[in-house]
Amino acid sequence: PSTGEARWRLGYPIIDSHVHVAPTMEGLALALTVFDAVGVDRFAVKSAGAWGSARLEASVAMKRVLGDRVELFCNIPWRHIDAPDFATEVAADLAKAARAGVKGVKIFKALGLSVRTADGALVPVDDPRLDPIFTAAGELNMVMAMHTADPVAFFEPVTPENERWEELKEAPRWSFHGGDYPSHAELLAQRDRRIARHPGTTFLLIHLANYPEDLDYVDSLLDMYPNVYVDTSARVPEFGRHPADRVRAFFVKHQDRILFGSDFIVSFDGKMQLGSVSETPPGLQDALTFYQRHWQYFETEEAGIAHPTPIQGRWTVDAIALPPEVLRKLYHDNAQTLIWDRELHLPAPGGSP
């Protein structure tokens, strides 16, 4: 598509609530070139780094330059997980990050799948030792974004019969079949117990709560927990396989709780990743097509269209033609309200959250 064709056809600015942009001049220049071409006015970086890291320092500097165009989510360093004061120290660091203007925390899938104590045991998502971190996020009014588990296929044998075979061949470390990995169901159960334990914390469950294969589950989760939001990042191929009328009804029902996100990545070496790995490095035209396929899916009634990340499955999806008022919430208003307009509850210097 041309630059103009890549924009949202209704002409409103779009917020991409889920990107990973390395805080370098090269990475930022590339990202802004793509965003300007496709109509993304604002974006939230989910990998701004841990408090005290050079990455977070650079990310905060990037925000000072871009101002309101970007918001940041910091991350948690797990290397000191065995320290008796680990959680309280992280909670204190979240307060420092909040003072620096960081709006949220992003927990990667490492929790539950690769974070281990000194004895080699995996740390479950609902480990009570981590409670102070989630409590502090709530007290600070920071959004707690969570990536728990992964596509169901990543927990199945890696064979040509696996529907994500092509993707897993490119990224074999994404397989969590065998070993002592918990099942997909157990990981989500851990996360859901975590959510139930912290009603005062706002959760953003990325990748459509990492169970887009089961819309009924995500529907019931949103019904059960009013403090839970979801985003669409890198899962159009999954929820796009459901009947279009079923998906449309889900988006309309939860129109105030779903954020548009792409999982667009620009790494420190200046390379892009469009929702997943790819066989060849993507270029600018690939990035425009990537976003255009999102707009096509959410806005049109076309059947049998290509989804944004073909390597995630060589099937087609049927577009869901969301009403304009729902599109505006998905593309802009929900992220504006949840992230940009969020007022942090900052403690006094030296105080606890």
CSV table of C-alpha atoms in Angstrom, one decimal:
chain,number,residue,atom,x,y,z
A,1,PRO,CA,0.0,0.0,0.0
A,2,SER,CA,1.0,3.6,-0.5
A,3,THR,CA,1.6,5.8,2.6
A,4,GLY,CA,-1.9,7.2,2.3
A,5,GLU,CA,-3.6,3.9,2.0
A,6,ALA,CA,-1.9,2.7,5.2
A,7,ARG,CA,-3.8,5.2,7.3
A,8,TRP,CA,-7.0,4.5,9.2
A,9,ARG,CA,-9.7,5.3,6.7
A,10,LEU,CA,-11.7,7.4,9.2
A,11,GLY,CA,-8.8,9.7,9.6
A,12,TYR,CA,-8.4,9.8,13.4
A,13,PRO,CA,-5.0,9.5,15.1
A,14,ILE,CA,-4.1,6.0,16.3
A,15,ILE,CA,-2.4,5.0,19.6
A,16,ASP,CA,-0.4,1.8,19.4
A,17,SER,CA,-0.4,0.7,23.0
A,18,HIS,CA,2.2,-2.1,22.6
A,19,VAL,CA,5.5,-1.5,20.9
A,20,HIS,CA,9.1,-2.1,21.7
A,21,VAL,CA,11.4,0.7,20.4
A,22,ALA,CA,15.0,0.7,21.4
A,23,PRO,CA,15.9,4.1,22.8
A,24,THR,CA,18.5,5.0,20.2
A,25,MET,CA,18.5,7.7,17.6
A,26,GLU,CA,18.6,5.1,14.8
A,27,GLY,CA,15.8,3.0,16.3
A,28,LEU,CA,13.6,6.0,17.1
A,29,ALA,CA,14.0,7.5,13.6
A,30,LEU,CA,13.0,4.2,12.0
A,31,ALA,CA,10.0,3.8,14.3
A,32,LEU,CA,8.8,7.4,13.7
A,33,THR,CA,9.1,6.9,10.0
A,34,VAL,CA,6.8,3.9,10.2
A,35,PHE,CA,4.4,5.5,12.6
A,36,ASP,CA,4.1,8.7,10.6
A,37,ALA,CA,3.4,6.7,7.5
A,38,VAL,CA,0.6,4.6,9.0
A,39,GLY,CA,-1.1,7.2,11.2
A,40,VAL,CA,0.2,6.1,14.6
A,41,ASP,CA,0.2,9.4,16.6
A,42,ARG,CA,1.2,8.0,20.0
A,43,PHE,CA,2.8,4.8,21.2
A,44,ALA,CA,3.5,3.0,24.5
A,45,VAL,CA,6.9,1.3,24.8
A,46,LYS,CA,6.5,-1.9,26.9
A,47,SER,CA,10.3,-2.6,27.3
A,48,ALA,CA,11.7,0.7,28.7
A,49,GLY,CA,14.0,-1.2,31.0
A,50,ALA,CA,14.4,-1.8,34.8
A,51,TRP,CA,15.0,1.1,37.2
A,52,GLY,CA,18.7,1.9,37.4
A,53,SER,CA,19.4,0.4,34.0
A,54,ALA,CA,21.0,2.4,31.1
A,55,ARG,CA,18.0,1.4,29.0
A,56,LEU,CA,15.5,3.0,31.3
A,57,GLU,CA,17.6,6.1,31.5
A,58,ALA,CA,17.7,6.3,27.7
A,59,SER,CA,14.0,5.6,27.5
A,60,VAL,CA,13.2,8.4,29.9
A,61,ALA,CA,15.4,10.7,27.9
A,62,MET,CA,13.5,9.7,24.7
A,63,LYS,CA,10.3,10.6,26.4
A,64,ARG,CA,11.7,14.0,27.4
A,65,VAL,CA,12.3,14.6,23.7
A,66,LEU,CA,9.0,13.2,22.4
A,67,GLY,CA,6.8,14.4,25.3
A,68,ASP,CA,3.2,13.2,25.1
A,69,ARG,CA,3.8,11.1,22.0
A,70,VAL,CA,5.2,8.2,24.0
A,71,GLU,CA,4.5,6.6,27.4
A,72,LEU,CA,6.8,4.1,29.1
A,73,PHE,CA,6.4,0.7,30.9
A,74,CYS,CA,9.4,-0.3,33.0
A,75,ASN,CA,10.4,-3.9,33.6
A,76,ILE,CA,11.5,-6.1,36.5
A,77,PRO,CA,15.1,-7.5,36.8
A,78,TRP,CA,14.8,-11.1,38.1
A,79,ARG,CA,18.5,-11.8,38.7
A,80,HIS,CA,18.1,-11.1,42.5
A,81,ILE,CA,15.0,-13.2,42.9
A,82,ASP,CA,16.6,-15.1,45.8
A,83,ALA,CA,17.3,-12.0,47.9
A,84,PRO,CA,15.0,-11.8,50.9
A,85,ASP,CA,14.1,-8.2,50.2
A,86,PHE,CA,13.7,-8.6,46.5
A,87,ALA,CA,10.0,-7.7,46.2
A,88,THR,CA,10.2,-4.7,48.6
A,89,GLU,CA,13.3,-3.4,46.7
A,90,VAL,CA,11.4,-3.7,43.4
A,91,ALA,CA,8.4,-2.0,44.9
A,92,ALA,CA,10.6,0.9,45.9
A,93,ASP,CA,12.1,1.1,42.4
A,94,LEU,CA,8.6,1.3,40.9
A,95,ALA,CA,8.0,4.4,43.0
A,96,LYS,CA,11.2,5.9,41.6
A,97,ALA,CA,10.1,5.0,38.1
A,98,ALA,CA,6.7,6.6,38.7
A,99,ARG,CA,8.4,9.8,39.8
A,100,ALA,CA,10.2,9.7,36.5
A,101,GLY,CA,6.9,9.6,34.6
A,102,VAL,CA,6.7,5.8,33.9
A,103,LYS,CA,3.0,4.9,33.7
A,104,GLY,CA,3.2,1.1,34.0
A,105,VAL,CA,5.1,-2.1,34.5
A,106,LYS,CA,5.5,-4.9,31.9
A,107,ILE,CA,6.1,-8.4,33.1
A,108,PHE,CA,7.4,-10.6,30.4
A,109,LYS,CA,6.6,-14.3,30.0
A,110,ALA,CA,9.8,-15.2,31.8
A,111,LEU,CA,7.8,-15.2,35.0
A,112,GLY,CA,6.4,-18.7,35.1
A,113,LEU,CA,8.6,-20.0,32.3
A,114,SER,CA,12.2,-19.1,33.0
A,115,VAL,CA,12.6,-17.2,36.2
A,116,ARG,CA,14.2,-19.7,38.6
A,117,THR,CA,15.4,-19.6,42.2
A,118,ALA,CA,19.0,-20.7,43.1
A,119,ASP,CA,17.7,-24.3,43.5
A,120,GLY,CA,16.5,-24.3,39.9
A,121,ALA,CA,12.8,-24.2,40.7
A,122,LEU,CA,10.5,-22.1,38.5
A,123,VAL,CA,8.9,-19.1,40.2
A,124,PRO,CA,5.1,-19.3,39.6
A,125,VAL,CA,3.2,-16.2,38.5
A,126,ASP,CA,1.2,-16.2,41.8
A,127,ASP,CA,4.2,-16.7,44.1
A,128,PRO,CA,3.2,-14.8,47.3
A,129,ARG,CA,6.8,-13.6,47.7
A,130,LEU,CA,6.0,-11.2,44.8
A,131,ASP,CA,2.9,-9.7,46.3
A,132,PRO,CA,4.5,-6.4,47.3
A,133,ILE,CA,5.3,-5.7,43.7
A,134,PHE,CA,1.7,-6.0,42.5
A,135,THR,CA,0.4,-4.2,45.6
A,136,ALA,CA,2.8,-1.3,45.0
A,137,ALA,CA,1.7,-1.0,41.4
A,138,GLY,CA,-1.8,-0.6,42.6
A,139,GLU,CA,-0.9,1.9,45.2
A,140,LEU,CA,1.1,3.9,42.7
A,141,ASN,CA,-1.8,3.6,40.1
A,142,MET,CA,0.6,2.2,37.6
A,143,VAL,CA,-0.8,-0.2,35.0
A,144,MET,CA,0.5,-3.8,35.4
A,145,ALA,CA,0.9,-5.2,31.9
A,146,MET,CA,1.4,-9.0,31.9
A,147,HIS,CA,2.5,-11.5,29.3
A,148,THR,CA,1.8,-14.9,30.8
A,149,ALA,CA,2.2,-18.1,28.8
A,150,ASP,CA,2.1,-18.0,25.0
A,151,PRO,CA,0.1,-19.5,22.2
A,152,VAL,CA,-1.3,-22.9,23.0
A,153,ALA,CA,0.7,-24.4,20.1
A,154,PHE,CA,4.0,-23.4,21.8
A,155,PHE,CA,3.2,-26.0,24.5
A,156,GLU,CA,2.6,-28.8,22.0
A,157,PRO,CA,5.3,-31.1,20.4
A,158,VAL,CA,7.4,-29.2,17.8
A,159,THR,CA,6.5,-31.3,14.7
A,160,PRO,CA,5.2,-30.4,11.2
A,161,GLU,CA,1.8,-31.1,12.6
A,162,ASN,CA,2.1,-28.2,15.0
A,163,GLU,CA,0.2,-25.3,13.5
A,164,ARG,CA,3.0,-22.9,14.5
A,165,TRP,CA,5.7,-25.2,13.0
A,166,GLU,CA,7.0,-22.5,10.7
A,167,GLU,CA,7.3,-19.9,13.4
A,168,LEU,CA,8.9,-22.3,15.9
A,169,LYS,CA,11.5,-23.4,13.4
A,170,GLU,CA,12.6,-19.7,13.2
A,171,ALA,CA,12.4,-19.3,17.0
A,172,PRO,CA,13.0,-22.7,18.7
A,173,ARG,CA,13.4,-21.1,22.1
A,174,TRP,CA,9.7,-20.3,22.0
A,175,SER,CA,8.8,-23.9,22.5
A,176,PHE,CA,7.7,-24.8,26.0
A,177,HIS,CA,6.9,-28.4,25.4
A,178,GLY,CA,8.3,-30.9,27.8
A,179,GLY,CA,10.8,-30.4,30.6
A,180,ASP,CA,9.4,-28.9,33.8
A,181,TYR,CA,7.4,-26.2,32.1
A,182,PRO,CA,3.9,-25.7,33.5
A,183,SER,CA,1.0,-26.3,31.0
A,184,HIS,CA,-0.7,-23.3,29.3
A,185,ALA,CA,-3.7,-23.9,31.5
A,186,GLU,CA,-1.7,-23.9,34.7
A,187,LEU,CA,0.1,-20.7,33.8
A,188,LEU,CA,-3.1,-18.9,33.1
A,189,ALA,CA,-4.6,-20.2,36.4
A,190,GLN,CA,-1.5,-18.8,38.2
A,191,ARG,CA,-2.1,-15.4,36.6
A,192,ASP,CA,-5.8,-15.4,37.3
A,193,ARG,CA,-5.1,-16.2,41.0
A,194,ARG,CA,-2.7,-13.3,41.0
A,195,ILE,CA,-5.4,-11.0,39.6
A,196,ALA,CA,-7.9,-12.1,42.2
A,197,ARG,CA,-5.4,-11.3,44.9
A,198,HIS,CA,-5.0,-7.7,43.8
A,199,PRO,CA,-8.4,-6.0,43.1
A,200,GLY,CA,-6.8,-2.6,43.6
A,201,THR,CA,-4.3,-3.1,40.8
A,202,THR,CA,-5.2,-2.4,37.1
A,203,PHE,CA,-4.0,-5.3,34.9
A,204,LEU,CA,-3.5,-5.0,31.1
A,205,LEU,CA,-3.3,-8.6,29.8
A,206,ILE,CA,-1.5,-8.4,26.5
A,207,HIS,CA,-2.0,-10.7,23.5
A,208,LEU,CA,-5.8,-10.8,24.4
A,209,ALA,CA,-5.0,-12.4,27.8
A,210,ASN,CA,-2.8,-14.9,25.9
A,211,TYR,CA,-5.8,-17.1,25.2
A,212,PRO,CA,-7.3,-15.7,22.0
A,213,GLU,CA,-7.9,-19.3,21.0
A,214,ASP,CA,-10.8,-19.3,23.5
A,215,LEU,CA,-12.9,-16.1,23.3
A,216,ASP,CA,-15.3,-17.5,25.9
A,217,TYR,CA,-12.5,-17.6,28.4
A,218,VAL,CA,-11.4,-14.1,27.7
A,219,ASP,CA,-15.0,-12.9,27.8
A,220,SER,CA,-15.6,-14.5,31.2
A,221,LEU,CA,-12.3,-13.1,32.5
A,222,LEU,CA,-13.3,-9.5,31.6
A,223,ASP,CA,-16.8,-10.1,33.1
A,224,MET,CA,-15.3,-11.4,36.4
A,225,TYR,CA,-12.6,-8.8,36.9
A,226,PRO,CA,-13.4,-5.1,36.3
A,227,ASN,CA,-9.8,-4.2,36.8
A,228,VAL,CA,-8.6,-6.2,33.8
A,229,TYR,CA,-8.0,-4.8,30.2
A,230,VAL,CA,-6.6,-6.6,27.2
A,231,ASP,CA,-4.8,-5.7,24.0
A,232,THR,CA,-4.8,-7.2,20.5
A,233,SER,CA,-1.0,-7.4,20.0
A,234,ALA,CA,0.2,-10.2,17.7
A,235,ARG,CA,-2.9,-12.2,18.1
A,236,VAL,CA,-5.1,-11.2,15.1
A,237,PRO,CA,-4.2,-14.6,13.5
A,238,GLU,CA,-5.6,-16.3,16.5
A,239,PHE,CA,-8.9,-14.5,17.3
A,240,GLY,CA,-9.3,-13.9,13.6
A,241,ARG,CA,-10.1,-17.6,13.1
A,242,HIS,CA,-13.3,-17.3,15.1
A,243,PRO,CA,-16.4,-16.5,13.1
A,244,ALA,CA,-16.4,-12.8,12.4
A,245,ASP,CA,-19.8,-12.1,14.0
A,246,ARG,CA,-18.6,-13.8,17.2
A,247,VAL,CA,-15.4,-11.6,17.3
A,248,ARG,CA,-17.4,-8.5,16.5
A,249,ALA,CA,-19.8,-9.2,19.3
A,250,PHE,CA,-16.9,-9.7,21.7
A,251,PHE,CA,-15.3,-6.3,20.7
A,252,VAL,CA,-18.6,-4.5,20.9
A,253,LYS,CA,-19.4,-6.0,24.3
A,254,HIS,CA,-16.0,-5.1,25.8
A,255,GLN,CA,-15.5,-1.9,23.7
A,256,ASP,CA,-14.2,0.0,26.7
A,257,ARG,CA,-11.7,-2.7,27.8
A,258,ILE,CA,-9.7,-3.5,24.6
A,259,LEU,CA,-6.7,-1.6,23.4
A,260,PHE,CA,-5.1,-1.8,19.9
A,261,GLY,CA,-1.5,-3.0,20.1
A,262,SER,CA,0.7,-4.4,17.4
A,263,ASP,CA,3.9,-5.7,19.1
A,264,PHE,CA,6.0,-3.7,16.5
A,265,ILE,CA,9.6,-3.9,17.4
A,266,VAL,CA,12.7,-1.9,16.5
A,267,SER,CA,15.8,-3.5,18.2
A,268,PHE,CA,19.1,-1.9,19.2
A,269,ASP,CA,20.7,-2.9,15.9
A,270,GLY,CA,18.0,-1.0,14.0
A,271,LYS,CA,16.1,-4.0,12.7
A,272,MET,CA,12.3,-4.3,12.8
A,273,GLN,CA,10.2,-7.2,13.9
A,274,LEU,CA,6.5,-7.2,12.9
A,275,GLY,CA,4.5,-9.0,15.5
A,276,SER,CA,6.7,-12.1,15.2
A,277,VAL,CA,9.9,-13.5,13.7
A,278,SER,CA,10.3,-13.5,10.0
A,279,GLU,CA,12.4,-15.5,7.5
A,280,THR,CA,13.9,-12.3,6.0
A,281,PRO,CA,14.4,-8.9,7.6
A,282,PRO,CA,11.3,-6.8,7.0
A,283,GLY,CA,11.6,-3.4,5.3
A,284,LEU,CA,9.5,-0.2,5.3
A,285,GLN,CA,7.0,-1.6,2.8
A,286,ASP,CA,6.5,-4.7,5.0
A,287,ALA,CA,5.8,-2.5,8.0
A,288,LEU,CA,3.2,-0.5,6.0
A,289,THR,CA,1.5,-3.8,4.9
A,290,PHE,CA,1.6,-5.1,8.5
A,291,TYR,CA,-0.4,-2.1,9.8
A,292,GLN,CA,-2.6,-2.0,6.8
A,293,ARG,CA,-3.7,-5.6,7.4
A,294,HIS,CA,-4.8,-4.6,10.9
A,295,TRP,CA,-6.9,-1.7,9.6
A,296,GLN,CA,-8.4,-4.0,7.0
A,297,TYR,CA,-9.3,-6.6,9.6
A,298,PHE,CA,-10.9,-4.3,12.1
A,299,GLU,CA,-12.6,-1.9,9.6
A,300,THR,CA,-13.8,-3.9,6.6
A,301,GLU,CA,-16.2,-6.8,5.9
A,302,GLU,CA,-13.8,-8.6,3.6
A,303,ALA,CA,-13.6,-12.4,4.0
A,304,GLY,CA,-10.6,-14.6,3.5
A,305,ILE,CA,-8.0,-11.9,3.9
A,306,ALA,CA,-4.3,-12.2,4.9
A,307,HIS,CA,-3.6,-11.5,8.6
A,308,PRO,CA,-0.7,-9.3,9.7
A,309,THR,CA,1.8,-12.0,10.6
A,310,PRO,CA,1.7,-14.9,8.0
A,311,ILE,CA,4.4,-16.9,9.7
A,312,GLN,CA,2.1,-17.3,12.7
A,313,GLY,CA,-0.1,-19.5,10.5
A,314,ARG,CA,-0.8,-19.7,6.8
A,315,TRP,CA,-4.5,-19.3,7.1
A,316,THR,CA,-6.8,-16.4,6.3
A,317,VAL,CA,-9.2,-14.4,8.5
A,318,ASP,CA,-12.6,-12.7,8.0
A,319,ALA,CA,-12.7,-9.0,8.8
A,320,ILE,CA,-15.1,-7.8,11.6
A,321,ALA,CA,-16.2,-4.3,10.4
A,322,LEU,CA,-16.3,-2.7,13.8
A,323,PRO,CA,-18.7,0.3,14.2
A,324,PRO,CA,-16.9,3.7,14.1
A,325,GLU,CA,-17.5,4.4,17.7
A,326,VAL,CA,-16.0,1.1,18.7
A,327,LEU,CA,-13.0,1.6,16.4
A,328,ARG,CA,-12.3,5.0,18.0
A,329,LYS,CA,-12.2,3.4,21.4
A,330,LEU,CA,-10.0,0.5,20.2
A,331,TYR,CA,-7.6,2.7,18.2
A,332,HIS,CA,-7.4,5.7,20.5
A,333,ASP,CA,-9.8,6.4,23.4
A,334,ASN,CA,-9.1,3.3,25.6
A,335,ALA,CA,-5.3,3.8,25.5
A,336,GLN,CA,-5.7,7.5,26.1
A,337,THR,CA,-7.8,6.9,29.2
A,338,LEU,CA,-6.0,3.9,30.6
A,339,ILE,CA,-2.4,5.1,30.0
A,340,TRP,CA,-2.1,8.7,28.9
A,341,ASP,CA,-4.6,10.3,31.2
A,342,ARG,CA,-3.6,8.1,34.2
A,343,GLU,CA,-2.7,10.1,37.3
A,344,LEU,CA,0.1,8.4,39.3
A,345,HIS,CA,-0.1,8.4,43.0
A,346,LEU,CA,3.4,9.5,43.8
A,347,PRO,CA,4.8,9.0,47.4
A,348,ALA,CA,6.7,11.7,49.1
A,349,PRO,CA,10.5,11.4,48.4
A,350,GLY,CA,11.9,8.7,50.6
A,351,GLY,CA,8.5,7.3,51.4
A,352,SER,CA,7.0,4.0,50.5
A,353,PRO,CA,4.3,3.7,47.8
